[in-house]
Coordinates of C-alpha atoms in Angstrom, one line a residue:
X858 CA 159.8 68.7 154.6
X859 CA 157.6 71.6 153.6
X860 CA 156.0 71.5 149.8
X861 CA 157.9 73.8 146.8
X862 CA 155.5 76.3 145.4
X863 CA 156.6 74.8 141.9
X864 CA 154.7 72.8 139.0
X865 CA 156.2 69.9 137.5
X866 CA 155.3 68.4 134.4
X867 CA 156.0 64.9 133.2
X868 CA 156.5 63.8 129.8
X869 CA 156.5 59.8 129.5
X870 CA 154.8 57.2 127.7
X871 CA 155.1 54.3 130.3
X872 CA 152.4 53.9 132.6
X873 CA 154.3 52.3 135.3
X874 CA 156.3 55.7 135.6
X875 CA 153.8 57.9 135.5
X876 CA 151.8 56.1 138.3
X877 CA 154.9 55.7 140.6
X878 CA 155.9 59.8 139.8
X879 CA 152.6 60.6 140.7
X880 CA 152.8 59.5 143.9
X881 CA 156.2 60.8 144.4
X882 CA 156.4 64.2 143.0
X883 CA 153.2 65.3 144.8
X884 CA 154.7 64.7 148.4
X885 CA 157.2 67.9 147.7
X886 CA 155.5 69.8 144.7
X887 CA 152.5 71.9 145.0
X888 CA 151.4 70.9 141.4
X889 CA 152.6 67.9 139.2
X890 CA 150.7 67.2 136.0
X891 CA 151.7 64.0 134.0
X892 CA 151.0 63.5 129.9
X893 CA 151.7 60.1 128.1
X894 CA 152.8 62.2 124.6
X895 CA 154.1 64.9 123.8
X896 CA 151.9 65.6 121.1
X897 CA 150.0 67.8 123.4
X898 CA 153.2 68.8 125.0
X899 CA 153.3 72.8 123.8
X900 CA 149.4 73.1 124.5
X901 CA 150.1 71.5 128.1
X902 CA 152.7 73.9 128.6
X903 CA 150.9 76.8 127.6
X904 CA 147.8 76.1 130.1
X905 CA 149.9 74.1 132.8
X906 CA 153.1 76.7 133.1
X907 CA 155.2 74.7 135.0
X908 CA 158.8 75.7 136.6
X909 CA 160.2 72.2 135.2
X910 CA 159.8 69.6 132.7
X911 CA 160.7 66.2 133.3
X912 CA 161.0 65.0 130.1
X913 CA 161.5 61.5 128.6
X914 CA 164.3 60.9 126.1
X915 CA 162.5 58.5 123.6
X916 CA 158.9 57.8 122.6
X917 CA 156.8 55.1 120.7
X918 CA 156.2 57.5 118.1
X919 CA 159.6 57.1 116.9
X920 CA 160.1 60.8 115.6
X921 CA 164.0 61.5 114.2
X922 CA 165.3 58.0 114.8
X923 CA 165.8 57.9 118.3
X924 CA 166.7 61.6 119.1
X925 CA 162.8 62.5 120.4
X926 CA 164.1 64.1 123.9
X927 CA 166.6 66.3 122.0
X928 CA 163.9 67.4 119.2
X929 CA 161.4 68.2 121.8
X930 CA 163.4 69.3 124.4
X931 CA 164.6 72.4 121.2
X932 CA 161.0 73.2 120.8
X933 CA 160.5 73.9 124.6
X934 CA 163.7 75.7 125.0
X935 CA 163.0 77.9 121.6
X936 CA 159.3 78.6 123.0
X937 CA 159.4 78.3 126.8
X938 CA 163.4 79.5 127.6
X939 CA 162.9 80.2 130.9
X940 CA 161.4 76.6 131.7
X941 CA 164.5 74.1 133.0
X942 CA 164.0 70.7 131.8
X943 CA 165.4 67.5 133.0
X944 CA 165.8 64.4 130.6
X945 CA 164.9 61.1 131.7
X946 CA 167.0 58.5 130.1
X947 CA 168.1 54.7 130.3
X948 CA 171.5 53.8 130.6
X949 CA 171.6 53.4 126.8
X950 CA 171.3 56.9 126.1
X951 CA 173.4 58.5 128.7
X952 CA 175.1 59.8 125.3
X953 CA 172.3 61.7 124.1
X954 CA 170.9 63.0 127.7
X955 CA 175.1 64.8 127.8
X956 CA 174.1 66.2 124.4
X957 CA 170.9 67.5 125.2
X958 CA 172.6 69.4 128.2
X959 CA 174.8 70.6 125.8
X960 CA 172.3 72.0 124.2
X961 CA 170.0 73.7 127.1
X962 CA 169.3 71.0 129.3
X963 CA 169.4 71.7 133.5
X964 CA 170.0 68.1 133.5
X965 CA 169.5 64.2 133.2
X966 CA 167.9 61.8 135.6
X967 CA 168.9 57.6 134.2
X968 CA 166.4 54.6 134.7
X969 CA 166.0 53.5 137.4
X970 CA 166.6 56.5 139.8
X971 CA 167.0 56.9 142.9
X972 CA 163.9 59.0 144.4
X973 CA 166.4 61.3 146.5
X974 CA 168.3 62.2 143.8
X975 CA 165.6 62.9 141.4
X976 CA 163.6 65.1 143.8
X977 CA 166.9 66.8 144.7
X978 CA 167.5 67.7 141.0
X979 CA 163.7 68.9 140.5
X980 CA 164.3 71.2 143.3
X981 CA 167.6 72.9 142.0
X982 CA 165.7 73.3 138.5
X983 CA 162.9 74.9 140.0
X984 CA 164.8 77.4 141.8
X985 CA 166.8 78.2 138.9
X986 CA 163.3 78.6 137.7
X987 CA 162.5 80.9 139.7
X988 CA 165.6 82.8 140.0
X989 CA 166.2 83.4 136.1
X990 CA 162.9 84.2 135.2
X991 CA 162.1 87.4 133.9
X992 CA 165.8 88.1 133.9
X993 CA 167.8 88.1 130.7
X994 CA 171.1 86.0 130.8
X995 CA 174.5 87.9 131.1
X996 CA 176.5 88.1 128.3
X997 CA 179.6 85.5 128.7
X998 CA 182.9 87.1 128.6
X999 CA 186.2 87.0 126.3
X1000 CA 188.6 84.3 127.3
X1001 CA 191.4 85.3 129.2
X1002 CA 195.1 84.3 127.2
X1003 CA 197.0 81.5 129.2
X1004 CA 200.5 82.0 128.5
X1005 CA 202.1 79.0 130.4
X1006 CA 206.3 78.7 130.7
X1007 CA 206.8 76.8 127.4
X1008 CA 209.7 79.0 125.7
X1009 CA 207.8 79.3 122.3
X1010 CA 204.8 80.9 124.4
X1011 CA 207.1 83.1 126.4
X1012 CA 208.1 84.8 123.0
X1013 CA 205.1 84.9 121.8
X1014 CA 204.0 86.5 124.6
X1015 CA 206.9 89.6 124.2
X1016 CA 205.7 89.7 120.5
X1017 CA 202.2 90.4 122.0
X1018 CA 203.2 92.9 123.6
X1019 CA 205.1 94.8 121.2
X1020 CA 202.4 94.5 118.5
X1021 CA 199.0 94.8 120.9
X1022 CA 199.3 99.1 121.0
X1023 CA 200.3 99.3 117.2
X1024 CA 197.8 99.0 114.5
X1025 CA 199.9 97.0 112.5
X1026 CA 197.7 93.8 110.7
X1027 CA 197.9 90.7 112.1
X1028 CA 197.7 86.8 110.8
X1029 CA 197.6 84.1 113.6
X1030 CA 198.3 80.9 111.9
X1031 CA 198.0 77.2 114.4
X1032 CA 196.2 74.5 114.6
X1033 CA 192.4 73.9 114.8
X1034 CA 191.4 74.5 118.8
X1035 CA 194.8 76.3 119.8
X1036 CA 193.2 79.3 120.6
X1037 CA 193.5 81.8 117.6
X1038 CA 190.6 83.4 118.7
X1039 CA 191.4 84.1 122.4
X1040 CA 194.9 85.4 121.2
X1041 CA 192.7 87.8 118.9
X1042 CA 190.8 89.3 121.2
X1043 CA 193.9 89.6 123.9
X1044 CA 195.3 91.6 121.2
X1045 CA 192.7 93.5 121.0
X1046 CA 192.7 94.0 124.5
X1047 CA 196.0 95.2 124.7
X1048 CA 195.3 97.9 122.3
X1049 CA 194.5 101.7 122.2
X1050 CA 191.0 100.4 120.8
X1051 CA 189.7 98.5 123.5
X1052 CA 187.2 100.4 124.6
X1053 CA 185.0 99.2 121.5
X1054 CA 184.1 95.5 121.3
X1055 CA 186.2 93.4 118.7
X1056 CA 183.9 92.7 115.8
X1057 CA 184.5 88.3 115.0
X1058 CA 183.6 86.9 111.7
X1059 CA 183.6 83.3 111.0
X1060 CA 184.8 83.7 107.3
X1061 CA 184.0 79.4 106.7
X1062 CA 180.7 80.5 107.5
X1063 CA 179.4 83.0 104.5
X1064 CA 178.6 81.6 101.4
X1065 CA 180.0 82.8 98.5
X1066 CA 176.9 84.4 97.1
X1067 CA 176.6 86.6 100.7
X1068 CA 180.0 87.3 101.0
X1069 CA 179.8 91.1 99.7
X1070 CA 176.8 91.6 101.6
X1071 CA 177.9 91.1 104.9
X1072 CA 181.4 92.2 104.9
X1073 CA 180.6 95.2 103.6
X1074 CA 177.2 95.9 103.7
X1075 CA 173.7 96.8 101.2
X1076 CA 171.3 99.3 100.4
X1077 CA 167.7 98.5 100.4
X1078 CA 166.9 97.6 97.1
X1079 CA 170.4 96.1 96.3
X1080 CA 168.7 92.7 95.4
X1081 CA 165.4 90.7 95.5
X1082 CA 166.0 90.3 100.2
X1083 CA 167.3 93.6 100.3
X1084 CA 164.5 94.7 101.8
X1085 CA 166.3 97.2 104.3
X1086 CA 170.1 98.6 104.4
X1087 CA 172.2 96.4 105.8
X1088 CA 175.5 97.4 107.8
X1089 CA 178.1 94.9 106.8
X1090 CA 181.5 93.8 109.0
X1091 CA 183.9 96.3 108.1
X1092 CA 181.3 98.9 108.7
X1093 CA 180.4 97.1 112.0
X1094 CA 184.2 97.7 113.0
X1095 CA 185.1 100.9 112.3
X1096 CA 186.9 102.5 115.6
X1097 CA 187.6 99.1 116.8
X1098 CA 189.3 95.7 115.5
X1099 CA 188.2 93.6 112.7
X1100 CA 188.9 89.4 113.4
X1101 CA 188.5 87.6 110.1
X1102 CA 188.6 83.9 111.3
X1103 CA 189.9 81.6 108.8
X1104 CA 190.5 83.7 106.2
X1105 CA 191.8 80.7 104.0
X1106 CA 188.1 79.8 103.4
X1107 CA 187.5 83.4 101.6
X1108 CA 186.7 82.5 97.8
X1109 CA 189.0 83.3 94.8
X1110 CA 186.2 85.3 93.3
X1111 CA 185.6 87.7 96.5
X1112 CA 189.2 88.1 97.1
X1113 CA 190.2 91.1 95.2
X1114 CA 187.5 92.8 96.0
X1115 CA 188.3 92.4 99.8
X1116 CA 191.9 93.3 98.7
X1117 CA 190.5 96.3 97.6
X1118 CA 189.0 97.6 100.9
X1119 CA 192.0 96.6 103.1
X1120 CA 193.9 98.5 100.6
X1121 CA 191.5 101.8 100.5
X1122 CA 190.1 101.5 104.2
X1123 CA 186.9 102.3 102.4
X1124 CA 184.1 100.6 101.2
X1125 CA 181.3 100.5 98.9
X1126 CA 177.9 98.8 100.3
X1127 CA 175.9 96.5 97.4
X1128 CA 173.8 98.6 94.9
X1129 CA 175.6 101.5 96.0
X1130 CA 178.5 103.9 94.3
X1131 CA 179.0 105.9 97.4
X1132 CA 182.7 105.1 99.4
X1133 CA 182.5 105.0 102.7
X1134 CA 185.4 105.6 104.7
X1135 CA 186.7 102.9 107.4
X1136 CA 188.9 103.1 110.8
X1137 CA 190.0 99.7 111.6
X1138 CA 192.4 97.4 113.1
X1139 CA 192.7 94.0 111.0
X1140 CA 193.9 90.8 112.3
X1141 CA 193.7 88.1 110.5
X1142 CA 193.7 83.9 111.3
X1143 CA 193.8 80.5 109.8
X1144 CA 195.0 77.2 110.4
X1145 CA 195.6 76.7 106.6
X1146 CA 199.3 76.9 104.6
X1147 CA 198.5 79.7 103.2
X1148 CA 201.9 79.8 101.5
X1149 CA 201.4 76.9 99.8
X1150 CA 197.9 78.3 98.4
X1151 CA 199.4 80.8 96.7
X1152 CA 201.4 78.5 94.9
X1153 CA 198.3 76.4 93.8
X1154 CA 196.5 79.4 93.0
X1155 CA 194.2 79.1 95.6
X1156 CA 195.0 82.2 97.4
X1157 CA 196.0 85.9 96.1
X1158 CA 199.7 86.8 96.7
X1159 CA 198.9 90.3 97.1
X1160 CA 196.4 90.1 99.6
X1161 CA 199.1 87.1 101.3
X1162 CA 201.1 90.0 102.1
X1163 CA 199.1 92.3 103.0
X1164 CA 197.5 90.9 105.9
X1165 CA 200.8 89.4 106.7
X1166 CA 202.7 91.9 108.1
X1167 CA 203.1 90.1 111.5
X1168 CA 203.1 87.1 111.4
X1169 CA 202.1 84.9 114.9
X1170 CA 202.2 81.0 115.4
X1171 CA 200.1 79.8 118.3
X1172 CA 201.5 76.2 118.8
X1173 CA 199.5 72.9 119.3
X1174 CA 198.8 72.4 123.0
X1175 CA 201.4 69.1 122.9
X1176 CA 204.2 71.7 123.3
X1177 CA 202.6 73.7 125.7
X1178 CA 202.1 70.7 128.1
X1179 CA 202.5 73.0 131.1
X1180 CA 199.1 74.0 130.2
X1181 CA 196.7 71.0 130.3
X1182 CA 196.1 70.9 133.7
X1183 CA 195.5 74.7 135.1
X1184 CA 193.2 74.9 131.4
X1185 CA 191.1 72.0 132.5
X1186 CA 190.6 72.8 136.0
X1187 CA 189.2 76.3 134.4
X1188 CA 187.3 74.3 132.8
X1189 CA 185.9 71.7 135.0
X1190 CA 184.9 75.3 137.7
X1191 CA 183.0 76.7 134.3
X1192 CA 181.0 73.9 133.5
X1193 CA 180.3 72.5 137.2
X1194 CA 178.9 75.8 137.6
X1195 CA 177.1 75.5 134.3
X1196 CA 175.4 71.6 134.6
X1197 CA 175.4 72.8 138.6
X1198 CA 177.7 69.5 139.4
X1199 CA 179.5 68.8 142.3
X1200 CA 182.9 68.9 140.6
X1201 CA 185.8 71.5 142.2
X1202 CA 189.3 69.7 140.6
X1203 CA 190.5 66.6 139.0
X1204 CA 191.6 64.1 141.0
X1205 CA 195.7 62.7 140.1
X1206 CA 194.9 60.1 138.0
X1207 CA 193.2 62.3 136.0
X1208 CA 195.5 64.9 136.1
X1209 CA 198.2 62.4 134.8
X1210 CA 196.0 60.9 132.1
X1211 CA 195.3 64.5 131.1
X1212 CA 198.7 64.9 130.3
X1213 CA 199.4 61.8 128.3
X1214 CA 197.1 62.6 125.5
X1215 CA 198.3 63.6 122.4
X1216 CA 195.3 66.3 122.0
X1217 CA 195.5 66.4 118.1
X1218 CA 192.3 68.4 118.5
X1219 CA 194.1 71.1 121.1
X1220 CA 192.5 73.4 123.8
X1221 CA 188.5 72.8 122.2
X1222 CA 189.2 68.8 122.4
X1223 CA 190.3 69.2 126.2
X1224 CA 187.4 71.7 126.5
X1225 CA 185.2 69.1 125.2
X1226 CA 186.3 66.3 127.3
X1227 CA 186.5 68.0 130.4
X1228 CA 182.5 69.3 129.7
X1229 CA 181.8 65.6 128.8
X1230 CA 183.2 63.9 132.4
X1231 CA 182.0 67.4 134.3
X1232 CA 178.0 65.8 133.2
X1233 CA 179.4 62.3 133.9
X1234 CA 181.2 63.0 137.2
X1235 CA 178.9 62.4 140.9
X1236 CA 182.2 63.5 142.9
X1237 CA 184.1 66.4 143.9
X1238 CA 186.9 65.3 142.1
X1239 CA 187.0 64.7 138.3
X1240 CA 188.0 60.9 137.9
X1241 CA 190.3 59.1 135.3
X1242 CA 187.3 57.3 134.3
X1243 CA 185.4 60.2 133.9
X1244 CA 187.3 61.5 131.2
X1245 CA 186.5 58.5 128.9
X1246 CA 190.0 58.7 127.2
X1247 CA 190.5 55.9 124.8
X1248 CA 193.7 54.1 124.7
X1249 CA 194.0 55.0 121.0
X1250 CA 194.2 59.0 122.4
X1251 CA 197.3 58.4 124.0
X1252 CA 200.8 59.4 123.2
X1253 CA 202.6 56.0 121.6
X1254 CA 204.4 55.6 125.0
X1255 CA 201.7 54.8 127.3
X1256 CA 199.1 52.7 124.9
X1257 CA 200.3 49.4 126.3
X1258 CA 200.2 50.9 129.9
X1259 CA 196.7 52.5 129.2
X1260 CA 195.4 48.9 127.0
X1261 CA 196.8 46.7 130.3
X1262 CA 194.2 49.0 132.7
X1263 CA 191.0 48.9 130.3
X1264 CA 192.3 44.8 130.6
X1265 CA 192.1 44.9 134.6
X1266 CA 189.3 47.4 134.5
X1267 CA 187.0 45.1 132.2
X1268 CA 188.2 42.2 134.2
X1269 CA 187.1 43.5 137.7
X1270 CA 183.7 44.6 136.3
X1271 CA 183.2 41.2 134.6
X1272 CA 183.9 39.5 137.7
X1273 CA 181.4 42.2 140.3
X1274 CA 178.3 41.2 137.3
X1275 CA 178.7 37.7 138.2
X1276 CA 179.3 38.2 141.5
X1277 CA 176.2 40.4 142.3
X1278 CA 174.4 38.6 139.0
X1279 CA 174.1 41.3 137.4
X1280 CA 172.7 43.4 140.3
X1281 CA 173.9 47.2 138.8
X1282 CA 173.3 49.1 141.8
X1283 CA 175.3 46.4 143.7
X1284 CA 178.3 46.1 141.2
X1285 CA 178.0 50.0 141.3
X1286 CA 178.4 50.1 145.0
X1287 CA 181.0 47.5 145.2
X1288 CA 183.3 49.2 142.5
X1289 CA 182.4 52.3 144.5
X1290 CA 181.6 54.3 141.2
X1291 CA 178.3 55.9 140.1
X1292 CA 176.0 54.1 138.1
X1293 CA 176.0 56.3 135.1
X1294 CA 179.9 55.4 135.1
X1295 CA 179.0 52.2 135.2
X1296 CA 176.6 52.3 132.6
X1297 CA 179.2 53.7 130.5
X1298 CA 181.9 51.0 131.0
X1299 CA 179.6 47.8 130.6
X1300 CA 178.4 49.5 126.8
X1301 CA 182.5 50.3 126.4
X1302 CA 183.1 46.5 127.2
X1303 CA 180.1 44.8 125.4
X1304 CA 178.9 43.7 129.3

């Protein structure tokens, strides 16, 4: 097989390693370079420019208590972007390396590899390499609504529609995960003002002392930062629809003064006594009793009712069960694509274990999982064990069933590690599961 016009550099502090990559890596890379710290990894990276980094997870130097790969590998993505890095890891920190792809990572390669394998995922890094660069990154679109057949969606779905085309204000109340925001944003699609972007604020986010600033703007000069005018978020949204996520967290002291604007449609920027008129559609969400605030005191009755007009409850994914699977098969397609994994569907077993969990967490715990066995998965198919759903997960009718399979499944692996003694990529093959899987179930069994 013909050399790749790529650069590879390796980042590891064992010797051993380094010797036996740089005899491997050369026979299909036209340039590897190999460092034993990555001390000098920013100046080597500068000089070398290579299309991938093959980057160890943990170092002697002992930098941020075990997390080196992650801390370095957010210095080369913040520097270098278009550079793909790989994480070398042991079994131990299979954890980590599914974090640091989270964060930017093309992927993770676990000692000891397999030299097919880790050549394989070199090569689909560097061509990634060299098909991204110089290219900026498409912006990721607005999740589509899924309305499943659960009666309580199906009317929500008719009040949708009646309310989209008006400009009446809007407060989505649910759960954390349900979805608030992609039932914002298909109301915004639905109405006369989509052909503006929706304008999302993250109201747990803004301190108190910013608050005014940024929802509703400053003049240069307005404080000691203000070095500039600054547009704030209702100024941001004029046209088009304003999203003011979790609204609960807005504080006591700021909350008249947002009453106010909602009130006026106008606004008055910091250090400024000019109004400024504002066109904008308000919808409003929160997974707080808001209700009950405004009995503590915690919450302005006025401003209650006035961004209360329509009231919407998205309800917990439990009682949209009818859901689970199509969601998760969206999402095991997006993030295949994403950690560029083999994965296409979820195999029955997972399906059914899918839809036994009591998802307390909703549609952003499933997403979660789903992203998590995605990294973990070697197969077409999405696997049970792949989704690493603990018995204590479960809906109260199936923890005996699902305790009685961990029982069988720890028993079977106990038995293969005598068996083989202790041979991993034997027990692997004999289980017939990948060895990153079983990895994973020797730490979950104390093996």
């Amino acid at each position: 097989m013909p050399k790749l016009k790529s650069k590879i550099l390796v980042v590891d502090d064992n010797a051993g390693i380094r010797s036996a990559l740089g005899i491997l890596l050369p026979m299909r890379f036209a340039e590897v370079e190999l460092i034993a710290t990555p001390k000098v990894l920013m100046e080597t990276m500068q000089r070398f420019r290579p299309d991938a980094v093959l980057l160890d997870m943990n170092f002697e130097t002992d930098i941020n208590t075990g997390n080196e790969g992650l801390y370095y590998l957010s210095q080369l993505k913040h520097d270098f972007p278009e550079v793909e890095v790989v994480l070398f890891t042991a079994y131990a920190d299979i954890a980590l390396a599914v974090e640091g792809m989270k964060r930017g990572a093309f992927d993770f390669v676990v000692k000891p590899w397999d030299n097919a394998k880790l050549l394989g995922i070199l090569e689909e890094a560097c061509k990634k390499h060299r098909k991204t660069t110089g290219k900026a990154s498409p912006a990721e679109p607005a999740p589509m609504m899924r309305w499943g057949n659960s009666e309580a969606m199906k009317q929500l779905h008719e009040m949708v529609n009646k309310v989209a085309p008006t400009d009446a204000t809007v407060l989505i109340t649910g759960e954390n995960g349900t979805g608030k925001d992609v039932l914002a944003n298909e109301i915004h699609r639905l109405s006369t003002r989509t052909a503006k972007p929706m304008v999302g604020v993250d109201i747990g986010a803004i301190t108190d002392t910013l608050f005014e600033s940024e929802m509703f703007g400053h003049v240069k000069g307005a404080f000691t930062d203000a070095h500039a005018d600054h547009i704030g978020k209702f100024e941001q949204a004029n046209g088009t629809t304003l999203f003011l996520d979790e609204i609960g967290n807005v504080p006591l002291s700021q909350q008249a003064k947002l009453l106010r604007v909602i009130q006026n449609r106008s606004i008055t920027k910091v250090g400024d006594t000019k109004s400024v008129p504002i066109d904008i559609r308000l919808i409003c969400a929160t997974n707080m009793d808001l209700a009950a605030m405004v009995k503590e005191g915690r919450f302005r009755e006025d401003l209650y009712y006035r961004i209360n007009a329509i009231s919407l409850y998205l309800p917990p994914l439990r009682e949209r069960t009818d859901e689970i699977v199509p969601l998760a098969e969206g999402f095991v397609l997006k993030y295949a694509e994403q950690y560029h994994r083999a994965a296409n569907g979820l195999s029955e077993e997972a399906k059914q274990l899918l839809l036994r969990c009591r998802w307390s967490g909703n549609i952003r715990e499933l997403q979660n999982c789903i992203e998590k066995a995605v990294i973990y998965s070697e197969t077409e198919l999405v696997r049970a064990e792949d989704l690493q759903i603990r018995a204590s997960e479960l809906t109260e009718g199936q923890k005996v069933q699902a305790e009685s399979l961990e029982d069988a499944e720890e028993k079977v692996i106990r038995q293969a590690m005598k068996q083989y003694n202790g041979n991993l990529s034997l027990v692997a093959k004999a289980l017939k599961i990948s060895r990153p899987t079983l990895y994973s179930r020797l730490k979950k069994y104390g093996i």
